[in-house]
Coordinates of C-alpha atoms in Angstrom, one line a residue:
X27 CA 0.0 0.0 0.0
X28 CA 1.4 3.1 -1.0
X29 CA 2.1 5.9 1.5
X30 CA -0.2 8.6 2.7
X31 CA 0.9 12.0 1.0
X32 CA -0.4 15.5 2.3
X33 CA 0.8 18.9 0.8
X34 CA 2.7 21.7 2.1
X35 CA 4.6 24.2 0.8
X36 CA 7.3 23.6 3.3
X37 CA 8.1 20.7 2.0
X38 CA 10.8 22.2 -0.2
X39 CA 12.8 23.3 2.9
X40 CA 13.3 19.4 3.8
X41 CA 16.6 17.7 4.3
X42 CA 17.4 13.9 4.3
X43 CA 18.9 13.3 8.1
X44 CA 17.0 16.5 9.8
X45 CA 14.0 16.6 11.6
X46 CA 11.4 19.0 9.4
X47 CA 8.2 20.3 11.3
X48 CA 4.7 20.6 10.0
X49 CA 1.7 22.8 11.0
X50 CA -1.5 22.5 11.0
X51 CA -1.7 22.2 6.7
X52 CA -0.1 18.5 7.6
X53 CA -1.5 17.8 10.8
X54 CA -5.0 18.4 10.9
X55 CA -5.3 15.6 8.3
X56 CA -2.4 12.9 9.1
X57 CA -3.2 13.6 13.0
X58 CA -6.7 14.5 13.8
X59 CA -8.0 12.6 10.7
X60 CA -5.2 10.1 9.9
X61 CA -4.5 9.2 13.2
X62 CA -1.1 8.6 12.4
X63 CA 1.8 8.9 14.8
X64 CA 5.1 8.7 15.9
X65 CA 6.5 5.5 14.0
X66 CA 4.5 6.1 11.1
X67 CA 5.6 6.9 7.6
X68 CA 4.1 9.4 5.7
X69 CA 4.6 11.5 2.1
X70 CA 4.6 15.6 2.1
X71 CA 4.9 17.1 -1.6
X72 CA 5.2 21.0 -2.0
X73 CA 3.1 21.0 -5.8
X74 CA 6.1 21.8 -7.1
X75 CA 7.6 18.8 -7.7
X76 CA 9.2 18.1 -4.6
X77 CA 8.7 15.0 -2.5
X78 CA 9.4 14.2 1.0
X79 CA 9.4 11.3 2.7
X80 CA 9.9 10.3 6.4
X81 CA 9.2 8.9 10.0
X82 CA 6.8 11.1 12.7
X83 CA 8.8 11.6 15.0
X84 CA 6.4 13.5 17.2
X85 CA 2.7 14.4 17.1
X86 CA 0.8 17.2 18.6
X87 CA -2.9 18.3 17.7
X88 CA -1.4 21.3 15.0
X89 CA 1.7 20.2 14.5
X90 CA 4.0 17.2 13.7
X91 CA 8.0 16.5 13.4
X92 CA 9.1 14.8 10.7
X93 CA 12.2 12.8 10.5
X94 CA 13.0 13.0 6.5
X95 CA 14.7 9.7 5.3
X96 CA 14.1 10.8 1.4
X97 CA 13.9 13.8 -0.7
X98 CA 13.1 13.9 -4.6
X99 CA 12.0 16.1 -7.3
X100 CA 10.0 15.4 -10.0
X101 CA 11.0 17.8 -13.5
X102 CA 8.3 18.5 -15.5
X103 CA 7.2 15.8 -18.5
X104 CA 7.7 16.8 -21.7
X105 CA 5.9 17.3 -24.1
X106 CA 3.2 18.9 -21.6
X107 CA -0.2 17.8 -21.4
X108 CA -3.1 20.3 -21.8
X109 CA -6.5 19.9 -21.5
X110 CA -8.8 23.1 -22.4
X111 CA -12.0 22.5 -20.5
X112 CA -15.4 24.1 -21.3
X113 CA -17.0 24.9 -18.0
X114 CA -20.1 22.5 -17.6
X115 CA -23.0 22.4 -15.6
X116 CA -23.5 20.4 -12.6
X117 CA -20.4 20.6 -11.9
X118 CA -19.0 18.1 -14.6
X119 CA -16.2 20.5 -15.6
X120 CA -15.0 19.6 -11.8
X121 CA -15.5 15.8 -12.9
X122 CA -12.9 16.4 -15.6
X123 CA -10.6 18.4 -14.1
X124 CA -10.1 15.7 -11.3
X125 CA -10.1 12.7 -13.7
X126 CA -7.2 14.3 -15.9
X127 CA -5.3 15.0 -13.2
X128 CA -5.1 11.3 -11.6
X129 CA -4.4 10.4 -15.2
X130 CA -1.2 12.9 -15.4
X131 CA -2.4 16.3 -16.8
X132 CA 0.3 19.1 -16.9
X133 CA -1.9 22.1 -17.1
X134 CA -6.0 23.0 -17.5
X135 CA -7.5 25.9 -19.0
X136 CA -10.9 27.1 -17.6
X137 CA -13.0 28.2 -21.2
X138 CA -16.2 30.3 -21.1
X139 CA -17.2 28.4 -24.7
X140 CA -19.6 30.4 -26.4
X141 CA -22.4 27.7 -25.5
X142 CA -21.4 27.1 -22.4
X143 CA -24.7 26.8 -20.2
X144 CA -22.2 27.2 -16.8
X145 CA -20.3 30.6 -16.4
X146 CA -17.6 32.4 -13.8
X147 CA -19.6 35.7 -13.2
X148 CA -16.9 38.5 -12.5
X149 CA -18.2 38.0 -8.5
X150 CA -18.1 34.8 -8.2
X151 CA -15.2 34.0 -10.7
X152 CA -12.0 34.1 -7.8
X153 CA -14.4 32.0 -5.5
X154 CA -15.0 29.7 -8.7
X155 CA -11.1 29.9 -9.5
X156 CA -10.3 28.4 -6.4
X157 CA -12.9 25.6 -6.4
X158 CA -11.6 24.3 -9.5
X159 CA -7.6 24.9 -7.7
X160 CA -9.3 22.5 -4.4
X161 CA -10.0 20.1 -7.1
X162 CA -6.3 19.8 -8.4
X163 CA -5.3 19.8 -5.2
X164 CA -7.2 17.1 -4.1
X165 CA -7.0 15.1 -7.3
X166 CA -3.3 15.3 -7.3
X167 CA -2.9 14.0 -3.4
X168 CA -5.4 10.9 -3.8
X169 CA -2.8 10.1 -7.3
X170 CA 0.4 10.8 -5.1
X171 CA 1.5 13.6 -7.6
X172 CA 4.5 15.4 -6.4
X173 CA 3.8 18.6 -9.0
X174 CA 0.1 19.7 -9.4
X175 CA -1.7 20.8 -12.7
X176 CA -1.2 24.5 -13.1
X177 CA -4.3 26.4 -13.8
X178 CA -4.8 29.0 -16.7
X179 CA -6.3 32.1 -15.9
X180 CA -10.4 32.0 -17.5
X181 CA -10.6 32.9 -21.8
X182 CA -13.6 33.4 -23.2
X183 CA -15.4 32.0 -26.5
X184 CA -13.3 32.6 -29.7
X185 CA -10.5 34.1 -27.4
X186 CA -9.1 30.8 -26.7
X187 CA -7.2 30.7 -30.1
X188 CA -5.0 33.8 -28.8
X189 CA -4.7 31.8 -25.7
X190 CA -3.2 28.8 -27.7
X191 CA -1.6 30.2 -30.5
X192 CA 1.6 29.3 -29.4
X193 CA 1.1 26.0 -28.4
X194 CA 2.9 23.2 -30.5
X195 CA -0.6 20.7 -30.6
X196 CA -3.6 21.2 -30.3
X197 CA -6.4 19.0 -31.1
X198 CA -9.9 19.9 -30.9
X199 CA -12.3 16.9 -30.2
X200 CA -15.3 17.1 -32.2
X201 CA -17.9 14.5 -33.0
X202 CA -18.0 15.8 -36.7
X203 CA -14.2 15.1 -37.4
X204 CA -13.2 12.6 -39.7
X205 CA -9.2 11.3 -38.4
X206 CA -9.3 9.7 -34.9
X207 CA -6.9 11.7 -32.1
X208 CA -5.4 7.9 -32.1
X209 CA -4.2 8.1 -35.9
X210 CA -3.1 11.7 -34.6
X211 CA -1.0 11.2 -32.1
X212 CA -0.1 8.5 -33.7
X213 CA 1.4 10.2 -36.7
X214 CA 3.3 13.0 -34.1
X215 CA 4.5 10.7 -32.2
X216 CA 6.5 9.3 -35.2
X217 CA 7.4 12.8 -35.7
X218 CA 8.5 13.5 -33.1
X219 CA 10.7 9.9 -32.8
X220 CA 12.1 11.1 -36.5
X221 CA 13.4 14.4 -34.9
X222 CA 14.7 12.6 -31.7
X223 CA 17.2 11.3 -34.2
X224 CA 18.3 14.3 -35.7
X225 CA 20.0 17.5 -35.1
X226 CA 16.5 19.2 -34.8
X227 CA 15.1 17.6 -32.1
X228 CA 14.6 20.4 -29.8
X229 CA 12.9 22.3 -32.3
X230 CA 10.7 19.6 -34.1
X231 CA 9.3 17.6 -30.9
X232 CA 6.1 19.5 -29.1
X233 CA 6.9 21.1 -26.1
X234 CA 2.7 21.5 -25.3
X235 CA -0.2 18.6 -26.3
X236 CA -3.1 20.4 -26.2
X237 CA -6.6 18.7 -26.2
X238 CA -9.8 20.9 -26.4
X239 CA -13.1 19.8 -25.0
X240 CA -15.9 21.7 -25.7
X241 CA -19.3 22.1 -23.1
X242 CA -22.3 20.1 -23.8
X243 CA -23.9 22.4 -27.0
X244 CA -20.7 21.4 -28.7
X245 CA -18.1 24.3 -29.9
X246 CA -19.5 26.9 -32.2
X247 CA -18.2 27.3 -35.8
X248 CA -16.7 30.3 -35.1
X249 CA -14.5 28.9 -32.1
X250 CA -13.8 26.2 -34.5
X251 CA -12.8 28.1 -37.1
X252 CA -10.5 30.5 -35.1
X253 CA -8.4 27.8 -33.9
X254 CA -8.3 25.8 -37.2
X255 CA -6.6 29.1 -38.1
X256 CA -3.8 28.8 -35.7
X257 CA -2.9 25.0 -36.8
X258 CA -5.4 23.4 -34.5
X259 CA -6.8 20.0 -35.7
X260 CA -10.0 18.7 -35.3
X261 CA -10.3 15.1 -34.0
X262 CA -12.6 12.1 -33.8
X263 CA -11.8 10.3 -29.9
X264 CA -14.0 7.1 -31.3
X265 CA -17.6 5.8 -32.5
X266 CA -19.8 7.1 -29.2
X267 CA -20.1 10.6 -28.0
X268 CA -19.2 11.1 -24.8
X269 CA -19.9 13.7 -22.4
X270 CA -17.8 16.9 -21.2
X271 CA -16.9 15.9 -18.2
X272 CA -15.1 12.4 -19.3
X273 CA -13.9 13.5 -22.7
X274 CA -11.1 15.2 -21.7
X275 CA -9.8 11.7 -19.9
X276 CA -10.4 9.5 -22.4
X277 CA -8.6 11.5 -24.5
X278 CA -5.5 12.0 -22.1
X279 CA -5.5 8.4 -21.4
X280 CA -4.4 8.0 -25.7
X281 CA -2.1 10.8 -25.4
X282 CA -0.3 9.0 -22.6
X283 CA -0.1 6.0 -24.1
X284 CA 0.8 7.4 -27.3
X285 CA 4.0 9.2 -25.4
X286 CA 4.5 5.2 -23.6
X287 CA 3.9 7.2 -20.4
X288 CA 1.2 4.1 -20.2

């Protein structure tokens, strides 16, 4: 069974051989909740890509001493995965969110498509912000992630193509596309394994994988057409539709295997 892992920022101040205290971001969970205690091992990541690992070596309501026996960093993967998600009612753009992060998303973009039926109102939108934030959070302890999705700042509608125009890949799932995101990523893949053999390598592999999920009234033809103008492709994920909310991860889940991440 794998180890419990909490976050806290402080985990980047860790030293193999040293005793490293925790507040209450640590103990109120692995204490109160947890009801671990001295003896036990345990897992603190800072989000950034640090990892800690070590013995309690004392336990008080708010606070608790660990003895670090381990500390690693995780770099980032590259090429990055994206996923652009269309906020969703019912909170099913929360359902994606968390799913593509257990399955290894890099970063997520909030979009305010043009049909979406869910919105961040300019009052509610920091509140909103940091709901979906919780989420990655969350999502990223429960897959013992040492470096957390990084959230995008809200676009809007046909704005996303400015958002993305510098991005390496992007594929745009879409129900009336005609080449699978399999054949796709398929076909950069062996790209990208042509340039890995050549001088060009740095320039020809993709730095960002971007995949595009629309809301549940499906992407308008003018956000379609904006990013088909900036090199985006529009993709077929497989014979069913499926909904906003597990798009995205089915979609990650060929990007990763494509990569041999999986």
């Amino acid at each position: 069974m794998s180890l419990p892992v909490f976050f806290s920022p402080r985990a980047a101040e860790a030293v193999a051989g040293r005793v490293l205290t925790f507040g209450e971001d640590v103990a109120g969970h692995a204490i109160r909740v947890r009801r671990l205690g001295p003896g036990d091992e345990l897992g603190v990541v800072d989000g950034s890509g640090t990892r800690v690992r070590g013995t309690v070596s004392s336990a008080a309501a708010n606070e608790v001493g660990l003895a670090v026996t381990e500390v690693t960093h995780t770099e980032v993967d590259q090429p990055r995965l994206v996923l652009v998600q269309a906020l969703a009612k019912g909170d099913r753009d929360l359902q994606a969110i968390e799913a593509a992060t257990e399955i290894g998303v890099d970063e997520v973009v909030p979009w305010a498509a043009e049909r979406s039926i869910a919105d961040w109102p300019a009052k509610k939108r920091d509140k909103l912000a940091a709901k979906w934030d919780n989420v990655l959070r969350a999502a990223s302890l429960q897959a013992r992630r040492s470096r957390f999705p990084l959230r995008h700042d809200l676009v809007r509608g046909t704005g996303l193509a400015a958002t993305l125009a510098e991005s390496d890949t992007v594929y745009v799932l879409h129900e009336a596309a005609e080449r699978k995101l399999s054949q796709a990523l398929a076909a950069s893949a062996a790209v990208a394994s042509a340039a890995a053999d050549s001088a060009t390598a740095n320039s020809s592999a993709p730095g960002r994988i971007v995949l595009v999920v629309g809301p549940e009234g499906g992407i308008s033809d003018a956000e379609l057409d904006a990013l088909t103008a900036i090199g985006a492709e529009a993709v077929l994920l497989g014979p069913t539709v499926l909904r906003s909310s597990s798009a995205g991860a089915a979609g990650l889940v060929m990007a990763q295997n494509s990569l041999g991440r999986w």
